XYZ file of C-alpha atoms in Angstrom:
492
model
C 124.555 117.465 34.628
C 126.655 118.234 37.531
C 124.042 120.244 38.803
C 122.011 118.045 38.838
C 124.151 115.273 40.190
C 124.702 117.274 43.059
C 121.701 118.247 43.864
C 120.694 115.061 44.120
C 123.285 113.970 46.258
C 122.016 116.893 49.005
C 118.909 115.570 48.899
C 120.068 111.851 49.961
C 121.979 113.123 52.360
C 119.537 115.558 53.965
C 116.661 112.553 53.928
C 119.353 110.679 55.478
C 119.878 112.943 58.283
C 116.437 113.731 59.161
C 116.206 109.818 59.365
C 119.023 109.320 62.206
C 117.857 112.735 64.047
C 114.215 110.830 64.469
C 115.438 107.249 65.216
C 117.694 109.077 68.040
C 114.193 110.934 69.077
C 111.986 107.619 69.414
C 114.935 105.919 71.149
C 115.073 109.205 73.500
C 111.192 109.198 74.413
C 110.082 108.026 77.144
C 106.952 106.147 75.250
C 106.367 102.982 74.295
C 103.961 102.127 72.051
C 102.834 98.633 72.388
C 99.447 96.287 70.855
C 98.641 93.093 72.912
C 100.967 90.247 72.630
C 99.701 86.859 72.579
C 101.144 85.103 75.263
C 100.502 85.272 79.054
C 97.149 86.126 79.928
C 96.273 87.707 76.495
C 93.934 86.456 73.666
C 96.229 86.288 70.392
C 93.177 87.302 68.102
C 93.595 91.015 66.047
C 95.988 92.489 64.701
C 95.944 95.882 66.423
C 94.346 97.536 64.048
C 91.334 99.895 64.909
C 91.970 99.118 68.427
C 91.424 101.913 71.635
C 94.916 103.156 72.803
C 95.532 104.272 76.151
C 98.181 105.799 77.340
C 99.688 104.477 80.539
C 101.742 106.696 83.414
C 103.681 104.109 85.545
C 106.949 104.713 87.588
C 110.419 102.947 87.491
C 110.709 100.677 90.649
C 112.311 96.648 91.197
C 110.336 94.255 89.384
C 107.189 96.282 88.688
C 108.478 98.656 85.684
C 112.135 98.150 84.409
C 114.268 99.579 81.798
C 116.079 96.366 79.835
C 117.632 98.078 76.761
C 114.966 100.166 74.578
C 112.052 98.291 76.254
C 110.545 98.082 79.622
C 109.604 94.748 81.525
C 108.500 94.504 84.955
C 105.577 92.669 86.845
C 102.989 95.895 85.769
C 104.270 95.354 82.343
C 103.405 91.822 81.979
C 100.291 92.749 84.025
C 99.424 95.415 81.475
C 99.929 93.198 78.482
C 97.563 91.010 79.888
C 94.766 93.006 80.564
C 95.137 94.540 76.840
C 94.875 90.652 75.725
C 91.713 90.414 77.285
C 90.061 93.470 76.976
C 91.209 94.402 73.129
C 93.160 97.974 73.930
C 96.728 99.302 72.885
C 98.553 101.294 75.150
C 101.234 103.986 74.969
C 103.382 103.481 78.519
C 105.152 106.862 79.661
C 107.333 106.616 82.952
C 105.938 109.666 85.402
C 108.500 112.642 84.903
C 108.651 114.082 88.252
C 109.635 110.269 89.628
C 106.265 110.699 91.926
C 103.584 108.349 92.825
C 101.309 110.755 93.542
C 100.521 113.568 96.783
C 99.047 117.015 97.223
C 101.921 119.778 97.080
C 101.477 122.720 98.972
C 99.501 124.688 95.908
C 97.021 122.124 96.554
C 98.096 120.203 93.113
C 98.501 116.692 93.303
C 102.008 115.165 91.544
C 103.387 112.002 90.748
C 101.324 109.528 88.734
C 97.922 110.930 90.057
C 98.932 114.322 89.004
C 99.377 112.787 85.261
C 95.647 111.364 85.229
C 93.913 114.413 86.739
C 95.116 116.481 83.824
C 94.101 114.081 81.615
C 98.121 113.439 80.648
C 96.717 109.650 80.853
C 94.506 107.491 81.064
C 95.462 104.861 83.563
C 98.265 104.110 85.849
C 99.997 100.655 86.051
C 102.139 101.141 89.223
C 102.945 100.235 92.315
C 100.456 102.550 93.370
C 98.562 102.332 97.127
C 94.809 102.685 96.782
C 94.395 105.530 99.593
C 91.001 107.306 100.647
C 92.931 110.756 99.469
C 93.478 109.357 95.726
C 90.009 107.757 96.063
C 88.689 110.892 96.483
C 90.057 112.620 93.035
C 90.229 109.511 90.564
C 89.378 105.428 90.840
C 91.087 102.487 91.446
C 89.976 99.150 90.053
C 90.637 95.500 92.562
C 93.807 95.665 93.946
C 96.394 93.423 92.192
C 98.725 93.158 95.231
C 98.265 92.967 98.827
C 101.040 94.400 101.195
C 101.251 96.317 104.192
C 103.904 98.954 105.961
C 106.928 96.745 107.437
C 110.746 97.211 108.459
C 113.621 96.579 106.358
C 117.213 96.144 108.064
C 120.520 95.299 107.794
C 121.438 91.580 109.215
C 124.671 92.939 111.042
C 122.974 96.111 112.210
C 120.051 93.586 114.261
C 122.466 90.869 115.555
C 122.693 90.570 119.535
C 124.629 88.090 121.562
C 122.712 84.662 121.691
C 121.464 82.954 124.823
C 123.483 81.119 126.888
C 121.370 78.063 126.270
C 121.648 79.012 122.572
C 123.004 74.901 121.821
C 119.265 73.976 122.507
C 117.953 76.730 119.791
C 117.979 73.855 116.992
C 115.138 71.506 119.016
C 111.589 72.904 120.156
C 111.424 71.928 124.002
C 108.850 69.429 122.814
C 111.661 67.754 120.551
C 113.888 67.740 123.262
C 111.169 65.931 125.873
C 110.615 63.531 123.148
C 114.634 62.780 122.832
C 114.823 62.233 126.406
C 112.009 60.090 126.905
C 113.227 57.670 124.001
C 116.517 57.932 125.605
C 114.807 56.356 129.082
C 113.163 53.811 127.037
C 115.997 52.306 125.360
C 117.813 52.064 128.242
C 115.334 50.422 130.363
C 114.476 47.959 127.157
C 118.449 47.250 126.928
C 118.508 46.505 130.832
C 115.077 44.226 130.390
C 116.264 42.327 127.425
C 119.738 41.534 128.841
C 117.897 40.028 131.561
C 115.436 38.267 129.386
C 117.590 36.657 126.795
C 119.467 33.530 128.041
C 122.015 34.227 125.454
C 123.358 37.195 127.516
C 122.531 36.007 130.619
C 122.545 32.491 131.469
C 122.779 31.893 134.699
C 120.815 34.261 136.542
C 121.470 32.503 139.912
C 125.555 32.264 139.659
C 126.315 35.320 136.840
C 126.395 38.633 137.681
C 124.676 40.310 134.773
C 126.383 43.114 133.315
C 123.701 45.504 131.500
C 122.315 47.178 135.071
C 120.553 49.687 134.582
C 123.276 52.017 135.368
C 125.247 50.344 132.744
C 122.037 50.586 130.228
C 122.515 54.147 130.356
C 126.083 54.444 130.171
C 125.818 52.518 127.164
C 123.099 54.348 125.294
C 125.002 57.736 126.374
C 128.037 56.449 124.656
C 126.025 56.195 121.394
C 124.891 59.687 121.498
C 128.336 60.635 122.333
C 129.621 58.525 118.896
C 131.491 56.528 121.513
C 131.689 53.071 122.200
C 130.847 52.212 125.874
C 130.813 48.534 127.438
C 129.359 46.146 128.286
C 129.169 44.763 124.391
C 125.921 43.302 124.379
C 126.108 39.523 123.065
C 122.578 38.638 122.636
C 120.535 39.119 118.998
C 118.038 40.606 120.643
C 120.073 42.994 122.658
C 122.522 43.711 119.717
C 119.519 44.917 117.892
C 118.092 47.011 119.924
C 121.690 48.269 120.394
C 121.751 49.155 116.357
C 118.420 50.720 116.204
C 119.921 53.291 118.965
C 123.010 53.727 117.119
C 121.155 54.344 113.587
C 118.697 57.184 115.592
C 121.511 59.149 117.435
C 123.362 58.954 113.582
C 120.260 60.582 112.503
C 119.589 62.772 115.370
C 123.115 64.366 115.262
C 122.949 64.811 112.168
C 119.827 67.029 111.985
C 121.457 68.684 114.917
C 124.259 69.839 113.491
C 123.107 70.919 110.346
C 120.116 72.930 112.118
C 122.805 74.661 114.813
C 124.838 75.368 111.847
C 122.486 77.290 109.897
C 121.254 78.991 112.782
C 124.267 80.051 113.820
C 124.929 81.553 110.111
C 121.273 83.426 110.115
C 121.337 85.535 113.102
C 117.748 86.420 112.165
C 116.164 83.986 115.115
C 117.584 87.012 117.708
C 116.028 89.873 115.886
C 115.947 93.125 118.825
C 113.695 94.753 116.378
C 110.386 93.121 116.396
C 107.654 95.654 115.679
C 107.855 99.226 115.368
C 107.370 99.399 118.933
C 110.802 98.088 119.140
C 112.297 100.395 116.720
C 110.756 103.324 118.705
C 112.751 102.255 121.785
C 116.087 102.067 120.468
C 118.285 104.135 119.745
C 121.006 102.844 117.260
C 119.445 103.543 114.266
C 117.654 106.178 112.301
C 114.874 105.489 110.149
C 112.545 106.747 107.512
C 110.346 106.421 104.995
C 109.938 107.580 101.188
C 108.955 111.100 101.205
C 105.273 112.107 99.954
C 104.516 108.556 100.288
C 101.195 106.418 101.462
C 103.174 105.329 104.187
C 104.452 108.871 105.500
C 100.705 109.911 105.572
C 99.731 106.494 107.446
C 101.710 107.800 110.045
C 100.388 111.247 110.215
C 96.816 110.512 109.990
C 97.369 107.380 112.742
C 96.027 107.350 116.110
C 98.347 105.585 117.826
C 100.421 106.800 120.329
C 103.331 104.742 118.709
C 102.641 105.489 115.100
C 102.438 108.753 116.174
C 105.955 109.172 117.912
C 107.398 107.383 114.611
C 105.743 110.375 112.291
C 107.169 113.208 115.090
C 110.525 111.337 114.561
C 110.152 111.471 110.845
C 108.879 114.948 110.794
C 111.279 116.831 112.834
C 114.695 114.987 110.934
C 112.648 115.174 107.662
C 115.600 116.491 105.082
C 117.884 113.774 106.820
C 115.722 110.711 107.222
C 113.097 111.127 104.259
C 114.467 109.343 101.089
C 113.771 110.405 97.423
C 113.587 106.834 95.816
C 113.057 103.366 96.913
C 116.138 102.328 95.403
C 117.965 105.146 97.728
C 116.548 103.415 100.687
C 117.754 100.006 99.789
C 121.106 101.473 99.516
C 120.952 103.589 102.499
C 119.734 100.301 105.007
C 122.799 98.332 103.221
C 125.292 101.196 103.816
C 124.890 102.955 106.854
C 122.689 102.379 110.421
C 119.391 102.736 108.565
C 116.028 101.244 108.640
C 113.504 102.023 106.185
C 109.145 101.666 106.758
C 107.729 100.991 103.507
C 105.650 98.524 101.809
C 106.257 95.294 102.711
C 106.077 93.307 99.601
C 108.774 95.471 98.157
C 110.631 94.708 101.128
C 110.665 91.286 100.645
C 112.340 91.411 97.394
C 114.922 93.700 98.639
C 115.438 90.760 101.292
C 115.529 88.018 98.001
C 118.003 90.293 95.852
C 120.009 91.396 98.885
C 121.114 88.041 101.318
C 122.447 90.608 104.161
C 118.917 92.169 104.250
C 115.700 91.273 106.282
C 112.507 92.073 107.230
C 111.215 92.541 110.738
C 108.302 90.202 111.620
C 105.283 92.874 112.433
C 103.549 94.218 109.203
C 100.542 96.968 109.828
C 98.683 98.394 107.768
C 97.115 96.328 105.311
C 96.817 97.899 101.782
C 96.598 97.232 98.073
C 98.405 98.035 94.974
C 95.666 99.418 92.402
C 95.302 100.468 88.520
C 93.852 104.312 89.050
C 91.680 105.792 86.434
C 90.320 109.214 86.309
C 86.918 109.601 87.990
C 83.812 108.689 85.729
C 86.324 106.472 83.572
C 84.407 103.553 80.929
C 87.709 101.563 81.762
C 87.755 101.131 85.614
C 85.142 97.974 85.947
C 86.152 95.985 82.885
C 89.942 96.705 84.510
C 88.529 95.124 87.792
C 86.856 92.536 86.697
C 89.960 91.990 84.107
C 92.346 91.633 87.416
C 89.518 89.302 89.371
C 89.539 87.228 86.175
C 93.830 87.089 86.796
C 93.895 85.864 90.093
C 91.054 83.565 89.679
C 93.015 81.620 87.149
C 96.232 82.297 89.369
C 97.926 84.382 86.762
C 98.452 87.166 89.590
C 100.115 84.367 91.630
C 101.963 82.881 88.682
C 103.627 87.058 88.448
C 104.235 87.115 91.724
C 106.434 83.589 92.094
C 108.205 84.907 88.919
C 109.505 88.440 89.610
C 110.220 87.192 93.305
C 112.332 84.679 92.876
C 115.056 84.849 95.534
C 118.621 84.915 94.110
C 119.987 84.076 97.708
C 119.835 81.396 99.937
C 117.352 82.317 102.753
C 118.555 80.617 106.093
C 115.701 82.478 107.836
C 114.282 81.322 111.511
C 111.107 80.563 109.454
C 113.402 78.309 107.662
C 115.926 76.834 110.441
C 113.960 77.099 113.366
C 113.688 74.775 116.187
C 112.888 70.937 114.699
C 109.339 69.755 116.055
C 108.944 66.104 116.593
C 106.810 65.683 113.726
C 109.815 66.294 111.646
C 111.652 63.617 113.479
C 108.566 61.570 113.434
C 110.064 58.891 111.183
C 112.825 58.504 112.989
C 111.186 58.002 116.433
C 108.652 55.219 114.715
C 111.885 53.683 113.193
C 112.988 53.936 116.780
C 110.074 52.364 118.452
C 110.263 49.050 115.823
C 113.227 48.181 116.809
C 112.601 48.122 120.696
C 109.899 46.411 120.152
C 111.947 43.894 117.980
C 114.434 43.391 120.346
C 112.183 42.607 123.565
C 109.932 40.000 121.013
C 113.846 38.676 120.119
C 114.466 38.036 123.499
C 111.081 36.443 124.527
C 111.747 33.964 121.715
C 115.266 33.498 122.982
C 114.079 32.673 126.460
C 111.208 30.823 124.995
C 113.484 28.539 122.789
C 115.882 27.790 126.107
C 112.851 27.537 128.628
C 111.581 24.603 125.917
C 115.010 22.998 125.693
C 114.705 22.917 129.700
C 111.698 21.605 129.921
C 112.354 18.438 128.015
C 115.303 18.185 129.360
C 113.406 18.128 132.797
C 110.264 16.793 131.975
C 108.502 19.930 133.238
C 105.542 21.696 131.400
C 107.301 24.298 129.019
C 104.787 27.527 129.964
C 106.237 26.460 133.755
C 109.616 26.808 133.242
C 109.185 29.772 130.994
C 107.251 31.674 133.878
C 110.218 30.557 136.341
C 113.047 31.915 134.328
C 110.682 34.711 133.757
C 110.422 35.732 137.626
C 114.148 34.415 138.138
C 115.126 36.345 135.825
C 113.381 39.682 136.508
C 113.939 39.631 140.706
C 116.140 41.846 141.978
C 119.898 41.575 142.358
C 119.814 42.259 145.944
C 116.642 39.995 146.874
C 117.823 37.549 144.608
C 121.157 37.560 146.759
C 119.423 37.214 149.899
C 117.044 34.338 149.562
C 120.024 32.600 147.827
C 121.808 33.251 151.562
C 118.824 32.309 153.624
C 118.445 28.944 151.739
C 122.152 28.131 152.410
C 121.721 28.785 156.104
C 118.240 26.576 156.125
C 120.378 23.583 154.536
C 123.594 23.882 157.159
């Protein structure tokens, strides 16, 4: 009986054993088996069951393939779980073991991802992966599912350089400015011409001295832009509101001046020295490179340009310094030391959404695609293409791409904060307009009003008097002055 008790008891325990060694052994593989999910692009139908499975090389890289505990997530994985939806498969995702994306070595192998599918290790590759005329040439990609090109990613601090000395008219286009300046002149000169018009600021044109000149029209609208109060106060409705419409419009104006100097001032991406790669040839305070083995290292060889070309000698001859392993090394190279890295531009703008003192220089050559590559002759690589066609024309592709790059930072770029156009002030120049236009009809009813009070009063046709105070009112100080003297001498 004891025996027996204890043989039993070794045979728990050795079941129970074997049990933990092969939970630790799943959780240790690098495969993940996986059925389609209803959900996002997928048809929920099936169970799974008596369904293809394909197994799936892919690569670890920020968003497209990511480890979040035992399971990976990533744009490709939510790509691949769609395109299993829709075209009925399971698939078995492996993450490349040499880290590669896929070039010849110098046996004349190819590694990397590419590699994996020639020796039929799998059947597809869900990457990041540039569609190339090399790879075309040994196994087939399908549509590409994302467009990018070959840009520059640097450091904010490491591309600053002293702004212009007319840097305080960065946060208005010159059209913006023209615009200000004209409304300026206009207001003024409709201040001056009201005051004149309106008999309630002027009364007696031929024994007051009127005190909005024009000289004094644009003091006074300079004091408003200024936040200052400047005589003379105007007295008049009509002149008061023109006065207030000025004052509401410089409120307005400062304000989108200020807050557009401020956050240009806090970019320092509107001075960029680096440009294009032209730029980056010519200087000389930083190093850069590219991933090593990469499409982009082999766009540069194989380029004709004289200036692609000097940027491949550069890379080539400073190779074991300049060449980075990972793309994740690269980010953290640019952020740590006098770096800039060439690479695909798409990734590059993530790094710049994740990382606030990163950005991306303007030029971007090369256009290219990111692919699904299948060996050559494969049943899989037009229903895949027509699969991804189906994706973006439904906008699923686009839906993926909003999602995984979603900025965590707020961008203050120059396409952001650059200079304001007048359209954007449009409004505000309209609102502008109204009220001059307010306050000259104001005054013509003012002086219309006192011309009909003075024409009863004088038994005169009204539209007489009105045209008399008009031209009385609207001669000039000096001429004005001078036929008042030659009547006086004509009556001594």
């Amino acid at each position: 009986m004891d025996k027996g008790l204890h043989f039993t008891i070794c045979v728990v325990t050795t079941v129970l054993l074997l049990r933990e060694s092969s939970q630790a052994g799943e959780e240790k593989d690098p495969e993940v088996l996986a059925a389609p999910k209803p959900g996002f692009g997928t048809d929920s139908r099936g169970t799974g069951e008596g369904l293809p499975t394909l197994t799936v090389t892919t690569i670890l890289e920020d968003p497209y393939v990511m480890v979040r505990g035992a399971e990976l997530e990533g744009y490709c994985m939510e790509l691949l779980a769609a395109l299993a939806g829709m075209l009925r498969f399971q698939y078995r995702v492996r993450v490349v073991a040499d880290g590669q994306y896929g070039a010849v070595t110098a046996g004349g192998n190819w590694s990397g991802m590419i590699g994996e599918i020639l020796r039929r290790e799998a059947d597809i590759a869900v990457a990041p992966l540039t569609v190339t005329s090399a790879r075309e040439e040994v196994v087939s990609f399908t549509t590409p599912f994302l467009q990018t090109g070959i840009g520059i990613l640097l450091r904010k601090d490491t591309t600053s350089q002293d702004m212009s000395f007319f840097h305080f008219l960065s946060p208005f286009s010159k059209e913006t400015w023209t615009a200000l300046l004209f409304a300026y002149l206009l207001t003024c000169f409709c201040l001056f011409l009201v005051a004149r018009l309106s008999p309630c600021e002027w009364n007696e044109p031929k024994n007051e001295e009127n005190h909005f000149t024009f000289l004094n029209s644009l003091w006074f609208g300079a004091g408003a832009l200024a936040l200052q109060g400047a005589t003379p106060r105007p007295q008049a409705l009509s002149v008061r509101v023109i006065a207030v419409v000025w004052w509401l419009f410089t409120l307005a104006l400062l304000a989108a001046y200020i807050a557009n100097f401020t956050a240009l001032l806090s970019s320092g991406s509107e001075q960029l020295p680096i440009q294009t790669f032209e730029d980056l040839v010519k200087q000389r305070n930083l190093e850069f490179g590219t991933l090593e083995g990469s499409s982009t290292f082999y766009y540069f060889k194989n380029s004709k340009n004289p200036i692609h070309q000097m940027i491949y000698e550069y890379m080539e001859k400073r190779r074991e310094h300049v060449l980075v392993k990972t793309y994740q090394e690269a980010v953290q190279r640019v952020m740590d030391s006098n770096y800039a890295f060439i690479g695909e531009s798409i990734s590059q703008d993530l790094a710049a959404a994740r990382h606030c003192n990163l950005i991306r220089a303007p030029e971007v050559i090369g256009a290219r695609g990111f692919g699904i590559a299948t060996a050559q002759g494969s049943p899989w690589t037009k229903p895949l293409s027509i699969a991804v066609l189906k994706l973006r024309e439904a906008g699923d592709l686009d839906y993926l791409r909003n999602k995984w790059w979603e900025s965590s930072c707020l961008r203050q770029s120059r396409d952001r904060w650059g200079p304001l156009e007048p359209p954007a002030l449009g409004g505000l120049f309209l609102t502008l307009g109204i009220g001059l236009a307010l306050g000259v009809l104001a005054a013509l009813a003012e002086l219309s009003s006192s011309s009909r009070r003075a024409a009863a009063h004088a038994k005169k046709s009204c539209c007489s008097v009105f045209t008399e105070e008009m031209c009385t009112r609207l001669r000039i100080k000096g001429t004005a002055r001078q036929s008042q003297e030659t009547s006086g001498k004509a009556n001594a």
